[in-house]
Short mmCIF file of the C-alpha atoms (twelve columns), coordinates in Angstrom:
data_MODEL
# 
_entry.id   MODEL 
# 
loop_
_atom_site.group_PDB 
_atom_site.id 
_atom_site.type_symbol 
_atom_site.label_atom_id 
_atom_site.label_alt_id 
_atom_site.label_comp_id 
_atom_site.label_asym_id 
_atom_site.label_seq_id 
_atom_site.Cartn_x 
_atom_site.Cartn_y 
_atom_site.Cartn_z 
_atom_site.pdbx_PDB_model_num 
ATOM 1   C CA . MET A 1   -13.063 23.053  18.591  1 
ATOM 2   C CA . ALA A 2   -12.186 20.761  16.083  1 
ATOM 3   C CA . ARG A 3   -14.680 18.636  14.161  1 
ATOM 4   C CA . ILE A 4   -14.307 14.734  14.623  1 
ATOM 5   C CA . VAL A 5   -15.370 12.610  11.524  1 
ATOM 6   C CA . SER A 6   -15.230 9.250   12.978  1 
ATOM 7   C CA . GLN A 7   -13.776 7.237   15.975  1 
ATOM 8   C CA . THR A 8   -12.914 3.572   15.943  1 
ATOM 9   C CA . GLY A 9   -11.564 1.110   18.486  1 
ATOM 10  C CA . GLN A 10  -9.040  -1.000  16.559  1 
ATOM 11  C CA . ALA A 11  -5.816  -2.680  17.177  1 
ATOM 12  C CA . VAL A 12  -3.468  -2.075  14.509  1 
ATOM 13  C CA . LEU A 13  -0.731  -4.469  13.115  1 
ATOM 14  C CA . PRO A 14  1.740   -3.231  10.838  1 
ATOM 15  C CA . LEU A 15  2.881   -5.679  7.959   1 
ATOM 16  C CA . ASP A 16  6.161   -4.228  7.577   1 
ATOM 17  C CA . THR A 17  8.454   -7.491  7.738   1 
ATOM 18  C CA . GLY A 18  8.384   -11.040 6.636   1 
ATOM 19  C CA . TRP A 19  7.663   -9.950  2.846   1 
ATOM 20  C CA . ARG A 20  9.593   -12.108 0.503   1 
ATOM 21  C CA . LEU A 21  9.532   -11.319 -3.519  1 
ATOM 22  C CA . THR A 22  10.461  -12.862 -6.793  1 
ATOM 23  C CA . VAL A 23  10.066  -11.678 -10.365 1 
ATOM 24  C CA . THR A 24  8.605   -13.888 -13.284 1 
ATOM 25  C CA . PRO A 25  8.221   -13.241 -17.104 1 
ATOM 26  C CA . ALA A 26  4.767   -11.389 -17.511 1 
ATOM 27  C CA . GLY A 27  1.868   -13.674 -17.296 1 
ATOM 28  C CA . ALA A 28  3.927   -16.863 -16.043 1 
ATOM 29  C CA . CYS A 29  1.708   -17.250 -13.103 1 
ATOM 30  C CA . ALA A 30  -2.110  -16.729 -13.127 1 
ATOM 31  C CA . THR A 31  -2.590  -17.183 -9.605  1 
ATOM 32  C CA . PRO A 32  -0.700  -17.732 -6.036  1 
ATOM 33  C CA . GLU A 33  -0.923  -21.460 -6.685  1 
ATOM 34  C CA . ASP A 34  1.108   -21.051 -9.675  1 
ATOM 35  C CA . ALA A 35  3.594   -18.768 -7.975  1 
ATOM 36  C CA . SER A 36  3.685   -20.980 -4.912  1 
ATOM 37  C CA . GLY A 37  6.508   -23.191 -6.836  1 
ATOM 38  C CA . LEU A 38  8.501   -20.427 -7.782  1 
ATOM 39  C CA . PHE A 39  12.291  -20.244 -6.516  1 
ATOM 40  C CA . ASP A 40  14.538  -17.403 -6.030  1 
ATOM 41  C CA . TRP A 41  12.779  -15.593 -3.708  1 
ATOM 42  C CA . ILE A 42  14.492  -12.680 -1.935  1 
ATOM 43  C CA . PRO A 43  13.662  -10.729 1.374   1 
ATOM 44  C CA . ALA A 44  11.502  -7.503  1.062   1 
ATOM 45  C CA . HIS A 45  9.909   -5.032  3.348   1 
ATOM 46  C CA . ALA A 46  6.966   -3.021  3.336   1 
ATOM 47  C CA . PRO A 47  6.693   0.252   2.512   1 
ATOM 48  C CA . GLY A 48  9.223   -0.652  -0.079  1 
ATOM 49  C CA . THR A 49  9.718   -1.302  -3.638  1 
ATOM 50  C CA . THR A 50  10.721  -4.115  -5.914  1 
ATOM 51  C CA . ALA A 51  13.669  -2.087  -7.091  1 
ATOM 52  C CA . ASP A 52  15.012  -1.330  -3.744  1 
ATOM 53  C CA . ALA A 53  14.542  -5.135  -2.522  1 
ATOM 54  C CA . LEU A 54  16.576  -6.236  -5.618  1 
ATOM 55  C CA . ARG A 55  19.354  -3.865  -5.016  1 
ATOM 56  C CA . ARG A 56  19.513  -4.933  -1.187  1 
ATOM 57  C CA . ALA A 57  19.854  -8.351  -2.330  1 
ATOM 58  C CA . GLY A 58  22.505  -7.945  -4.685  1 
ATOM 59  C CA . ALA A 59  20.329  -9.030  -7.752  1 
ATOM 60  C CA . ALA A 60  20.903  -7.409  -11.379 1 
ATOM 61  C CA . PRO A 61  18.651  -4.497  -12.349 1 
ATOM 62  C CA . VAL A 62  15.292  -5.670  -13.990 1 
ATOM 63  C CA . ALA A 63  13.191  -3.817  -16.543 1 
ATOM 64  C CA . LEU A 64  10.137  -3.969  -14.056 1 
ATOM 65  C CA . GLY A 65  7.690   -2.807  -16.844 1 
ATOM 66  C CA . SER A 66  8.096   -6.240  -18.766 1 
ATOM 67  C CA . VAL A 67  7.721   -8.771  -15.825 1 
ATOM 68  C CA . ASP A 68  5.465   -9.744  -12.986 1 
ATOM 69  C CA . VAL A 69  6.456   -9.233  -9.449  1 
ATOM 70  C CA . TRP A 70  4.927   -11.412 -6.628  1 
ATOM 71  C CA . TRP A 71  5.312   -10.515 -2.854  1 
ATOM 72  C CA . ARG A 72  4.042   -12.930 -0.280  1 
ATOM 73  C CA . ARG A 73  3.973   -13.399 3.698   1 
ATOM 74  C CA . GLY A 74  2.363   -15.365 6.346   1 
ATOM 75  C CA . LEU A 75  -0.700  -13.805 8.056   1 
ATOM 76  C CA . GLU A 76  -2.276  -15.299 11.221  1 
ATOM 77  C CA . GLY A 77  -5.496  -14.446 13.141  1 
ATOM 78  C CA . GLU A 78  -9.013  -15.599 13.836  1 
ATOM 79  C CA . GLY A 79  -12.321 -13.371 13.014  1 
ATOM 80  C CA . ARG A 80  -13.013 -10.451 10.991  1 
ATOM 81  C CA . ARG A 81  -10.204 -8.188  9.953   1 
ATOM 82  C CA . ILE A 82  -9.390  -5.155  7.552   1 
ATOM 83  C CA . LEU A 83  -6.424  -5.280  5.422   1 
ATOM 84  C CA . SER A 84  -5.337  -1.866  5.013   1 
ATOM 85  C CA . PHE A 85  -3.201  -0.607  2.208   1 
ATOM 86  C CA . ASP A 86  -2.231  2.849   1.833   1 
ATOM 87  C CA . GLY A 87  -0.545  2.663   -1.699  1 
ATOM 88  C CA . LEU A 88  0.204   0.066   -4.194  1 
ATOM 89  C CA . ALA A 89  2.547   1.031   -7.043  1 
ATOM 90  C CA . GLY A 90  1.782   -0.417  -10.291 1 
ATOM 91  C CA . LEU A 91  -0.932  -2.905  -11.739 1 
ATOM 92  C CA . ALA A 92  -1.800  -4.464  -8.419  1 
ATOM 93  C CA . GLU A 93  -3.761  -7.590  -7.339  1 
ATOM 94  C CA . VAL A 94  -4.057  -8.746  -3.595  1 
ATOM 95  C CA . TRP A 95  -4.747  -12.414 -2.926  1 
ATOM 96  C CA . LEU A 96  -5.484  -13.804 0.409   1 
ATOM 97  C CA . ASP A 97  -4.631  -17.535 -0.219  1 
ATOM 98  C CA . GLY A 98  -6.362  -18.541 -3.588  1 
ATOM 99  C CA . GLU A 99  -8.883  -15.640 -3.377  1 
ATOM 100 C CA . LEU A 100 -8.662  -12.247 -5.236  1 
ATOM 101 C CA . VAL A 101 -9.675  -9.607  -2.970  1 
ATOM 102 C CA . LEU A 102 -8.389  -6.448  -4.535  1 
ATOM 103 C CA . THR A 103 -7.219  -4.936  -7.687  1 
ATOM 104 C CA . SER A 104 -5.738  -1.474  -8.371  1 
ATOM 105 C CA . ARG A 105 -4.578  0.615   -11.023 1 
ATOM 106 C CA . SER A 106 -3.675  3.596   -8.690  1 
ATOM 107 C CA . MET A 107 -0.488  4.069   -6.455  1 
ATOM 108 C CA . PHE A 108 -2.075  7.110   -4.839  1 
ATOM 109 C CA . LEU A 109 -5.481  5.559   -3.583  1 
ATOM 110 C CA . ALA A 110 -5.573  3.649   -0.251  1 
ATOM 111 C CA . HIS A 111 -7.831  0.536   -0.093  1 
ATOM 112 C CA . GLU A 112 -9.404  -1.372  2.833   1 
ATOM 113 C CA . VAL A 113 -10.802 -4.854  2.346   1 
ATOM 114 C CA . GLU A 114 -12.534 -6.978  5.061   1 
ATOM 115 C CA . VAL A 115 -11.488 -10.733 5.324   1 
ATOM 116 C CA . ASP A 116 -12.210 -13.526 7.910   1 
ATOM 117 C CA . LEU A 117 -9.309  -15.074 9.124   1 
ATOM 118 C CA . THR A 118 -9.457  -18.832 10.423  1 
ATOM 119 C CA . GLY A 119 -5.987  -19.539 11.555  1 
ATOM 120 C CA . ARG A 120 -2.675  -19.233 9.201   1 
ATOM 121 C CA . HIS A 121 -2.921  -17.549 5.645   1 
ATOM 122 C CA . ASP A 122 -0.726  -16.460 2.932   1 
ATOM 123 C CA . LEU A 123 -1.022  -12.879 1.862   1 
ATOM 124 C CA . TRP A 124 0.075   -12.283 -1.881  1 
ATOM 125 C CA . LEU A 125 0.510   -9.109  -3.691  1 
ATOM 126 C CA . ALA A 126 0.835   -9.409  -7.535  1 
ATOM 127 C CA . PHE A 127 2.116   -6.566  -9.558  1 
ATOM 128 C CA . ARG A 128 1.300   -7.420  -13.390 1 
ATOM 129 C CA . ALA A 129 3.683   -6.167  -16.080 1 
ATOM 130 C CA . MET A 130 2.785   -2.713  -17.019 1 
ATOM 131 C CA . ASP A 131 4.327   -2.590  -20.444 1 
ATOM 132 C CA . PRO A 132 1.650   -4.635  -22.364 1 
ATOM 133 C CA . GLU A 133 -1.048  -2.209  -20.968 1 
ATOM 134 C CA . LEU A 134 0.854   0.736   -22.157 1 
ATOM 135 C CA . GLU A 135 0.565   -0.561  -25.650 1 
ATOM 136 C CA . ARG A 136 -2.981  -0.664  -25.699 1 
ATOM 137 C CA . LYS A 137 -4.541  1.913   -27.900 1 
ATOM 138 C CA . ALA A 138 -5.825  5.018   -25.700 1 
ATOM 139 C CA . PRO A 139 -8.012  7.872   -26.490 1 
ATOM 140 C CA . ARG A 140 -6.008  10.669  -28.354 1 
ATOM 141 C CA . ALA A 141 -4.437  12.991  -26.102 1 
ATOM 142 C CA . ARG A 142 -4.767  16.776  -26.475 1 
ATOM 143 C CA . TRP A 143 -1.310  16.962  -25.489 1 
ATOM 144 C CA . ARG A 144 1.757   14.969  -25.652 1 
ATOM 145 C CA . PRO A 145 4.496   15.734  -23.187 1 
ATOM 146 C CA . ARG A 146 8.000   14.861  -24.971 1 
ATOM 147 C CA . MET A 147 9.826   13.881  -21.735 1 
ATOM 148 C CA . ILE A 148 7.451   10.756  -21.505 1 
ATOM 149 C CA . PRO A 149 8.020   8.104   -24.429 1 
ATOM 150 C CA . ARG A 150 5.130   5.832   -23.249 1 
ATOM 151 C CA . GLN A 151 1.882   8.035   -23.809 1 
ATOM 152 C CA . GLY A 152 -0.186  5.021   -22.366 1 
ATOM 153 C CA . LEU A 153 1.022   6.274   -18.930 1 
ATOM 154 C CA . ARG A 154 -1.861  8.673   -19.173 1 
ATOM 155 C CA . THR A 155 -4.241  5.522   -18.518 1 
ATOM 156 C CA . VAL A 156 -2.451  4.559   -15.174 1 
ATOM 157 C CA . ARG A 157 -2.160  6.621   -12.300 1 
ATOM 158 C CA . THR A 158 1.641   6.135   -11.532 1 
ATOM 159 C CA . THR A 159 4.374   8.230   -10.762 1 
ATOM 160 C CA . LEU A 160 6.594   9.290   -13.848 1 
ATOM 161 C CA . MET A 161 9.774   8.816   -11.907 1 
ATOM 162 C CA . GLY A 162 12.085  6.263   -13.690 1 
ATOM 163 C CA . ARG A 163 10.024  6.456   -16.838 1 
ATOM 164 C CA . MET A 164 11.603  9.932   -18.307 1 
ATOM 165 C CA . PRO A 165 14.716  9.081   -19.888 1 
ATOM 166 C CA . GLY A 166 17.193  11.727  -19.439 1 
ATOM 167 C CA . TRP A 167 15.301  13.223  -16.319 1 
ATOM 168 C CA . THR A 168 15.560  10.114  -13.957 1 
ATOM 169 C CA . PRO A 169 17.171  6.775   -13.481 1 
ATOM 170 C CA . SER A 170 15.408  4.079   -15.573 1 
ATOM 171 C CA . VAL A 171 13.916  2.444   -12.167 1 
ATOM 172 C CA . GLU A 172 10.230  1.973   -12.292 1 
ATOM 173 C CA . THR A 173 8.385   2.392   -8.806  1 
ATOM 174 C CA . VAL A 174 6.879   -1.013  -8.210  1 
ATOM 175 C CA . GLY A 175 5.348   -2.282  -4.878  1 
ATOM 176 C CA . PRO A 176 3.582   -1.669  -1.647  1 
ATOM 177 C CA . TRP A 177 5.245   1.866   -1.347  1 
ATOM 178 C CA . ARG A 178 3.189   2.877   1.624   1 
ATOM 179 C CA . PRO A 179 2.294   1.047   4.721   1 
ATOM 180 C CA . ILE A 180 0.067   -2.045  4.902   1 
ATOM 181 C CA . ARG A 181 -1.695  -2.741  8.063   1 
ATOM 182 C CA . VAL A 182 -4.077  -5.411  9.460   1 
ATOM 183 C CA . LEU A 183 -6.914  -3.674  11.788  1 
ATOM 184 C CA . SER A 184 -8.739  -5.616  14.486  1 
ATOM 185 C CA . PRO A 185 -11.881 -4.492  16.262  1 
ATOM 186 C CA . THR A 186 -11.312 -4.311  19.959  1 
ATOM 187 C CA . PRO A 187 -13.927 -3.546  22.642  1 
ATOM 188 C CA . VAL A 188 -12.955 -0.149  23.443  1 
ATOM 189 C CA . GLU A 189 -15.158 2.285   25.455  1 
ATOM 190 C CA . LEU A 190 -14.739 6.111   24.423  1 
ATOM 191 C CA . ILE A 191 -15.167 8.059   27.700  1 
ATOM 192 C CA . ARG A 192 -14.050 11.373  26.896  1 
ATOM 193 C CA . VAL A 193 -12.454 12.941  23.880  1 
ATOM 194 C CA . ASP A 194 -11.180 16.723  23.314  1 
ATOM 195 C CA . VAL A 195 -9.868  17.966  19.942  1 
ATOM 196 C CA . ARG A 196 -8.906  21.266  19.594  1 
ATOM 197 C CA . SER A 197 -6.944  22.942  16.669  1 
ATOM 198 C CA . GLY A 198 -5.768  26.507  16.068  1 
ATOM 199 C CA . TRP A 199 -3.387  28.582  14.002  1 
ATOM 200 C CA . THR A 200 -0.320  30.097  15.836  1 
ATOM 201 C CA . GLY A 201 2.830   31.957  14.563  1 
ATOM 202 C CA . GLY A 202 1.777   30.925  11.015  1 
ATOM 203 C CA . ARG A 203 1.381   27.221  11.641  1 
ATOM 204 C CA . GLY A 204 -1.427  25.080  12.315  1 
ATOM 205 C CA . TRP A 205 -1.847  22.813  15.225  1 
ATOM 206 C CA . ILE A 206 -4.026  20.052  16.581  1 
ATOM 207 C CA . SER A 207 -4.320  19.050  20.245  1 
ATOM 208 C CA . ALA A 208 -6.165  15.808  21.193  1 
ATOM 209 C CA . GLU A 209 -6.822  14.567  24.606  1 
ATOM 210 C CA . VAL A 210 -8.551  11.028  24.712  1 
ATOM 211 C CA . GLU A 211 -9.856  8.784   27.850  1 
ATOM 212 C CA . LEU A 212 -10.597 5.174   26.955  1 
ATOM 213 C CA . ASP A 213 -11.332 2.136   28.845  1 
ATOM 214 C CA . GLY A 214 -10.139 -1.175  27.389  1 
ATOM 215 C CA . ALA A 215 -7.445  -0.024  25.092  1 
ATOM 216 C CA . SER A 216 -4.478  -2.378  24.867  1 
ATOM 217 C CA . LEU A 217 -2.588  0.000   22.559  1 
ATOM 218 C CA . PRO A 218 -2.168  3.891   22.494  1 
ATOM 219 C CA . PRO A 219 -5.061  5.791   20.316  1 
ATOM 220 C CA . VAL A 220 -3.956  6.817   17.097  1 
ATOM 221 C CA . LEU A 221 -4.996  10.416  15.648  1 
ATOM 222 C CA . CYS A 222 -5.479  10.389  11.847  1 
ATOM 223 C CA . CYS A 223 -5.563  13.684  10.170  1 
ATOM 224 C CA . ASN A 224 -5.388  14.353  6.467   1 
ATOM 225 C CA . GLY A 225 -3.624  10.995  5.840   1 
ATOM 226 C CA . VAL A 226 -0.704  11.570  8.921   1 
ATOM 227 C CA . ARG A 227 -1.261  9.062   11.808  1 
ATOM 228 C CA . VAL A 228 0.227   9.956   15.206  1 
ATOM 229 C CA . ALA A 229 -0.031  7.795   18.259  1 
ATOM 230 C CA . LEU A 230 -0.903  9.574   21.268  1 
ATOM 231 C CA . GLN A 231 1.135   9.562   24.516  1 
ATOM 232 C CA . PRO A 232 -0.133  8.732   27.942  1 
ATOM 233 C CA . ARG A 233 -0.257  11.610  30.372  1 
ATOM 234 C CA . ALA A 234 2.051   11.498  33.352  1 
ATOM 235 C CA . GLU A 235 -0.008  11.053  36.729  1 
# 
């Protein structure tokens, strides 16, 4: 019998479409109010990166380490919600309307933020220029890998892809590279749950059976960062 760490009743809304982005000089916009007057917004998708959105829009390549990038989309709802970010690549800020609700310096960490929605809102992601951060003096390194010209990257948790000349194309990973979701509490009664795991033929497996009352969406099994929606059993 597998051990169940937690069980929750939540409706999950993926925030994958409806995004737009624009690029500004570093420090040009301190808040969403400043960025709201910008032009040249292009469509974007999450999970995705700024470089991919620029490529799809036919825009010229940009040295993303020297600029700020703003992503935005509308968000509607009433009551308490959880904003879930599986991974934000770069020096990221998350704003709900004009309120800063999250900052992140690691593209490998997931974050959840509780917010109260009161109708229509604007969700903003700001990815700040990394070059000024890399110019700051850092503690002396015990070793200096020669394939990385910017040794300040040791202070930021980000991929080295796109930052090693001669090894990869010079395209920095900036943006919500993993999914973004809104989690809404729902009144769900858990009647029965049976989760089993095992090892067969050199491969591990998990089997789950769940009986619920009041669920409007299929239950989702989360294990080690993997999410799988369970399928209804045929009568």
